[in-house]
PDB file of C-alpha atoms in Angstrom:
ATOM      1  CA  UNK A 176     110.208 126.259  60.666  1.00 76.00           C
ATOM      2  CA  UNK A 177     111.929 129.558  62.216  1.00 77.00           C
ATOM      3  CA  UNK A 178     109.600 129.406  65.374  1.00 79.00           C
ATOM      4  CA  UNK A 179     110.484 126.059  66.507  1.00 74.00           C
ATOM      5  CA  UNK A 180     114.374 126.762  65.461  1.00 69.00           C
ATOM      6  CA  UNK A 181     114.275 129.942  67.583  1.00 70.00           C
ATOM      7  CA  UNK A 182     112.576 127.521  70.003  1.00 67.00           C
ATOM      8  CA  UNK A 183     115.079 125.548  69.843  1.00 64.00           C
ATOM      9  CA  UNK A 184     118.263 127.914  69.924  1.00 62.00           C
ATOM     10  CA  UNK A 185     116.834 129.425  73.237  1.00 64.00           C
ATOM     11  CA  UNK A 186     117.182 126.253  74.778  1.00 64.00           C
ATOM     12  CA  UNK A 187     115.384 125.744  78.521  1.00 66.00           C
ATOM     13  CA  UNK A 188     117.323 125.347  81.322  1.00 65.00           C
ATOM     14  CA  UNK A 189     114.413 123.857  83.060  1.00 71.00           C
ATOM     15  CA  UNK A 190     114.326 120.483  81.287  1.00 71.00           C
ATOM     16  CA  UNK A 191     117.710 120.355  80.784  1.00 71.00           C
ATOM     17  CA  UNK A 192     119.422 116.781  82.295  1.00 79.00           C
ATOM     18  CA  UNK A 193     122.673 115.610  83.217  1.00 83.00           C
ATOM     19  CA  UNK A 194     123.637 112.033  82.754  1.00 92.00           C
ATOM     20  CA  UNK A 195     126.130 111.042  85.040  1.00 95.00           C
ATOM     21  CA  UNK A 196     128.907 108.198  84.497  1.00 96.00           C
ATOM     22  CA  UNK A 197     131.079 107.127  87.610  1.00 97.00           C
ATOM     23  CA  UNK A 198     134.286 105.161  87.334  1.00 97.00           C
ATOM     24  CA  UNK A 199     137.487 104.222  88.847  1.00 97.00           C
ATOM     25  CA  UNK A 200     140.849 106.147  87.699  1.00 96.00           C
ATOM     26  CA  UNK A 201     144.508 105.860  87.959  1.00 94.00           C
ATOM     27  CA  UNK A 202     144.290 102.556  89.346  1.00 94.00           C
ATOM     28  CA  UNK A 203     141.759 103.093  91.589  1.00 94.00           C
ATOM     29  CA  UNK A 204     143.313 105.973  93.460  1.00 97.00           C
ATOM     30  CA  UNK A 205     140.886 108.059  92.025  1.00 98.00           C
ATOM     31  CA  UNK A 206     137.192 107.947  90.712  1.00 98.00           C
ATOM     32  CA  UNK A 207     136.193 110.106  88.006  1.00 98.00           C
ATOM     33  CA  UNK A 208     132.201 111.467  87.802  1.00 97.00           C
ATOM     34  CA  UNK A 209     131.753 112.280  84.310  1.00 96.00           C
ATOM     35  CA  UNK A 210     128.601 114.834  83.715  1.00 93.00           C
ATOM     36  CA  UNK A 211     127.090 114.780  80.207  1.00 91.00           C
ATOM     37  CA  UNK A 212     125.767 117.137  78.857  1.00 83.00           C
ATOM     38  CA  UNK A 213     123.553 116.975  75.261  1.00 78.00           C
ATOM     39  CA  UNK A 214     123.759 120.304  73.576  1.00 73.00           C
ATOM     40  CA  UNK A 215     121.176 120.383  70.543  1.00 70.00           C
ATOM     41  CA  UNK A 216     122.405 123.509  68.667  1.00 63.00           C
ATOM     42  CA  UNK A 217     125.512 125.117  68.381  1.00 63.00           C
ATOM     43  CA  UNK A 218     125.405 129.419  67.488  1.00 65.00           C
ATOM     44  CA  UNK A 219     127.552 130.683  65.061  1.00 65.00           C
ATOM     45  CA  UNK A 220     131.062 131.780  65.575  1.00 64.00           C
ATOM     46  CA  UNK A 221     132.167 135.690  66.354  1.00 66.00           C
ATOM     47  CA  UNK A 222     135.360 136.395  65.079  1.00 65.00           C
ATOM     48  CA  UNK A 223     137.687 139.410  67.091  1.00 67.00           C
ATOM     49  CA  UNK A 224     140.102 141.147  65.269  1.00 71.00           C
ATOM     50  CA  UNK A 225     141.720 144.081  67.317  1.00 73.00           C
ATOM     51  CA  UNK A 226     139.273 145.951  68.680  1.00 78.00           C
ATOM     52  CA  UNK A 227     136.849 144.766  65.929  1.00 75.00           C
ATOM     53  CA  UNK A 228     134.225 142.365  66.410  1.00 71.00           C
ATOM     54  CA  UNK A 229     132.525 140.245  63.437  1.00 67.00           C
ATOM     55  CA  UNK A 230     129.620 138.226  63.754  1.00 67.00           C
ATOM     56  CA  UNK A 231     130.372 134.951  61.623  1.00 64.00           C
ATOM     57  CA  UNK A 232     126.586 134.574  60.426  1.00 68.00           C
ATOM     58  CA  UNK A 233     126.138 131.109  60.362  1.00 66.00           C
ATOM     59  CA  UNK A 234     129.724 129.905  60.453  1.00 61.00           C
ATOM     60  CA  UNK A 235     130.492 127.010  63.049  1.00 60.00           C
ATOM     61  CA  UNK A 236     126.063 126.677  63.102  1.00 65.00           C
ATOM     62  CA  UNK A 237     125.677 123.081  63.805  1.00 63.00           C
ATOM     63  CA  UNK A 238     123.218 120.666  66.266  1.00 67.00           C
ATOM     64  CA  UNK A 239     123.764 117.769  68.853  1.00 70.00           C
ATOM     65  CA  UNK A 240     126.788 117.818  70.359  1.00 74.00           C
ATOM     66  CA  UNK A 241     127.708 115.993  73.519  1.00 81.00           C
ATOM     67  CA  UNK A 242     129.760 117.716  75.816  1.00 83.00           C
ATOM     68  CA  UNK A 243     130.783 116.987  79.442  1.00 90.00           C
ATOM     69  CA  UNK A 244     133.132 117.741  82.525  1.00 92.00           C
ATOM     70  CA  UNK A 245     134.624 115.416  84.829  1.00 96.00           C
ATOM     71  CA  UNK A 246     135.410 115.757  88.424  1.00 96.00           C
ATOM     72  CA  UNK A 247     138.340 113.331  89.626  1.00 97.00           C
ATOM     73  CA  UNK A 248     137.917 112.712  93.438  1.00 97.00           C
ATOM     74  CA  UNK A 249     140.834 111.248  95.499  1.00 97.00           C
ATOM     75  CA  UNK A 250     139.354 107.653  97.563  1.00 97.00           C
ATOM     76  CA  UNK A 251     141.563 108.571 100.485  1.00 97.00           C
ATOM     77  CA  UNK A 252     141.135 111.646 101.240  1.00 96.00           C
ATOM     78  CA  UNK A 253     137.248 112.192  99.206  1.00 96.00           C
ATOM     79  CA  UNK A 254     138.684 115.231  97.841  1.00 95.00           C
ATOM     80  CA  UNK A 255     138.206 117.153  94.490  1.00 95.00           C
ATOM     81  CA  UNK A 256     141.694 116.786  92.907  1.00 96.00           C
ATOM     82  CA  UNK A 257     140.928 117.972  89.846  1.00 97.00           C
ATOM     83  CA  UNK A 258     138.312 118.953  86.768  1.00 97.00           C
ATOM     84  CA  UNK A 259     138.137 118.142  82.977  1.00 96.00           C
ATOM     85  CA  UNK A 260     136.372 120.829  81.123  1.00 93.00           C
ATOM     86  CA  UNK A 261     135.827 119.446  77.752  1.00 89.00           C
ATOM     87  CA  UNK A 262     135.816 121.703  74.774  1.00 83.00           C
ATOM     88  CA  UNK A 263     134.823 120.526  71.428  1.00 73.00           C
ATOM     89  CA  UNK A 264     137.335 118.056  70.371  1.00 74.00           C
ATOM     90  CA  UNK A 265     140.247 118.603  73.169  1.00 81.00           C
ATOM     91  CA  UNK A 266     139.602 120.146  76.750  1.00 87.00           C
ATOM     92  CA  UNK A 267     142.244 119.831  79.439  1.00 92.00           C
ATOM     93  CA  UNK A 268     142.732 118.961  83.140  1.00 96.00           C
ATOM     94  CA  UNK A 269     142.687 121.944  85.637  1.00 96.00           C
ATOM     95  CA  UNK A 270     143.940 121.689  89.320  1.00 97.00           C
ATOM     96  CA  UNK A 271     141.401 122.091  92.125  1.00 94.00           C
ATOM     97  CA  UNK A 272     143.063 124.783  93.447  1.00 94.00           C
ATOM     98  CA  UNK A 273     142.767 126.800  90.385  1.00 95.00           C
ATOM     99  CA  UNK A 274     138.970 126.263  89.941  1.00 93.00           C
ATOM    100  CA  UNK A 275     135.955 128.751  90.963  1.00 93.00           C
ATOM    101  CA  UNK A 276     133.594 127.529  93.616  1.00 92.00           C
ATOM    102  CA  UNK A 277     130.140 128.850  94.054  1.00 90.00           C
ATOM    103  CA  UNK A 278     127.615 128.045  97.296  1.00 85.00           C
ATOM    104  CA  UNK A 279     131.110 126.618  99.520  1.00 81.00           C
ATOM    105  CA  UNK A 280     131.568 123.577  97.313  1.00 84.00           C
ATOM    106  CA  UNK A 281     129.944 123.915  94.172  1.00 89.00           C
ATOM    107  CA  UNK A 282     132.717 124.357  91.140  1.00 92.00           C
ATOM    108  CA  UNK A 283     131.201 126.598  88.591  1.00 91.00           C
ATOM    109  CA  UNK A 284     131.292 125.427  85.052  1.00 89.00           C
ATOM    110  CA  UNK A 285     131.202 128.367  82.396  1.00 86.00           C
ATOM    111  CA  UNK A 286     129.780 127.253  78.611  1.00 79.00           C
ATOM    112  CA  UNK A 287     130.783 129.121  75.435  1.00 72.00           C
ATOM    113  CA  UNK A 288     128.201 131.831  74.507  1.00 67.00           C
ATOM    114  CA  UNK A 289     126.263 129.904  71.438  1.00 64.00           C
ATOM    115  CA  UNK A 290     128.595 126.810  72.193  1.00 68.00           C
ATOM    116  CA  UNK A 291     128.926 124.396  74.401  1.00 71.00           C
ATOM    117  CA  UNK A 292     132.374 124.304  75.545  1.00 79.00           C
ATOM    118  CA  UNK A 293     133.531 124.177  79.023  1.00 85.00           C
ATOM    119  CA  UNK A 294     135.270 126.437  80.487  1.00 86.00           C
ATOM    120  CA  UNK A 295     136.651 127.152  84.943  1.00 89.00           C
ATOM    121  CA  UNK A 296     136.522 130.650  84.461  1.00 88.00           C
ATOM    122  CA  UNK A 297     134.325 133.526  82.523  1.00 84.00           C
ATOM    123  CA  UNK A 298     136.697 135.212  79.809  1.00 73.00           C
ATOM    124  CA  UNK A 299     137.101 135.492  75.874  1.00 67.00           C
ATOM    125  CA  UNK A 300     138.879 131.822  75.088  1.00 63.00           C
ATOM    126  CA  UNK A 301     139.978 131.355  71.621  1.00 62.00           C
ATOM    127  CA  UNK A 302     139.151 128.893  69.615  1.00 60.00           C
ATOM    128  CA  UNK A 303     142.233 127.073  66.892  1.00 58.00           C
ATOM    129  CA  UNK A 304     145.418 128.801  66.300  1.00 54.00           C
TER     130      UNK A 304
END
């Protein structure tokens, strides 16, 4: 049914949730708060070529996908040390110092337009090689 696909595409921020998994890393030096995420559809791709820009039609469509980030807190000082920003398959550590922060403390996580990868900063990322 189109309606309740557009329904669903749209998404609503609202009832969104975040589950939240905390555990010790490194040996305990750190802990590590993972935030999940459930992302039930995925938008199709845009390809960029140049100054050219291609909508992919339904290319790289696809629902549920889990995603999440991870904040890694040092236990002796209570610091943010670092963040995981996961992106599909991969993702990668990024230093504290190199992330955005919005309201004093609050890192900012960016998503993919019509995905759901992570991302510290706003940008074009591409996606494979």
């Amino acid at each position: 049914d189109e309606e309740a696909k557009s329904h669903l595409k749209k998404g609503n921020l609202e009832s969104s949730e975040l589950y939240v998994h905390v555990k010790p890393a490194l040996g305990g030096t750190f802990t590590d708060i993972v935030m999940w995420i459930f992302c039930p559809f995925n938008g199709p791709a845009t390809l960029k070529i140049g100054i050219f820009t291609l909508p992919m039609s339904r290319i790289g469509e696809h629902v549920g996908d889990w995603e999440h980030f991870t904040f890694r807190i040092c236990n002796f000082s209570g610091e943010l040390w670092q963040m995981f920003f996961s992106q599909h398959s991969g993702g990668g550590w990024v230093d504290a110092s190199e992330i955005e922060f919005v309201k004093d403390n609050k890192p900012a996580v960016y998503s993919s337009k019509h995905g759901h990868a992570s991302f510290p900063h706003p940008g074009m990322y591409l996606q494979g090689s």
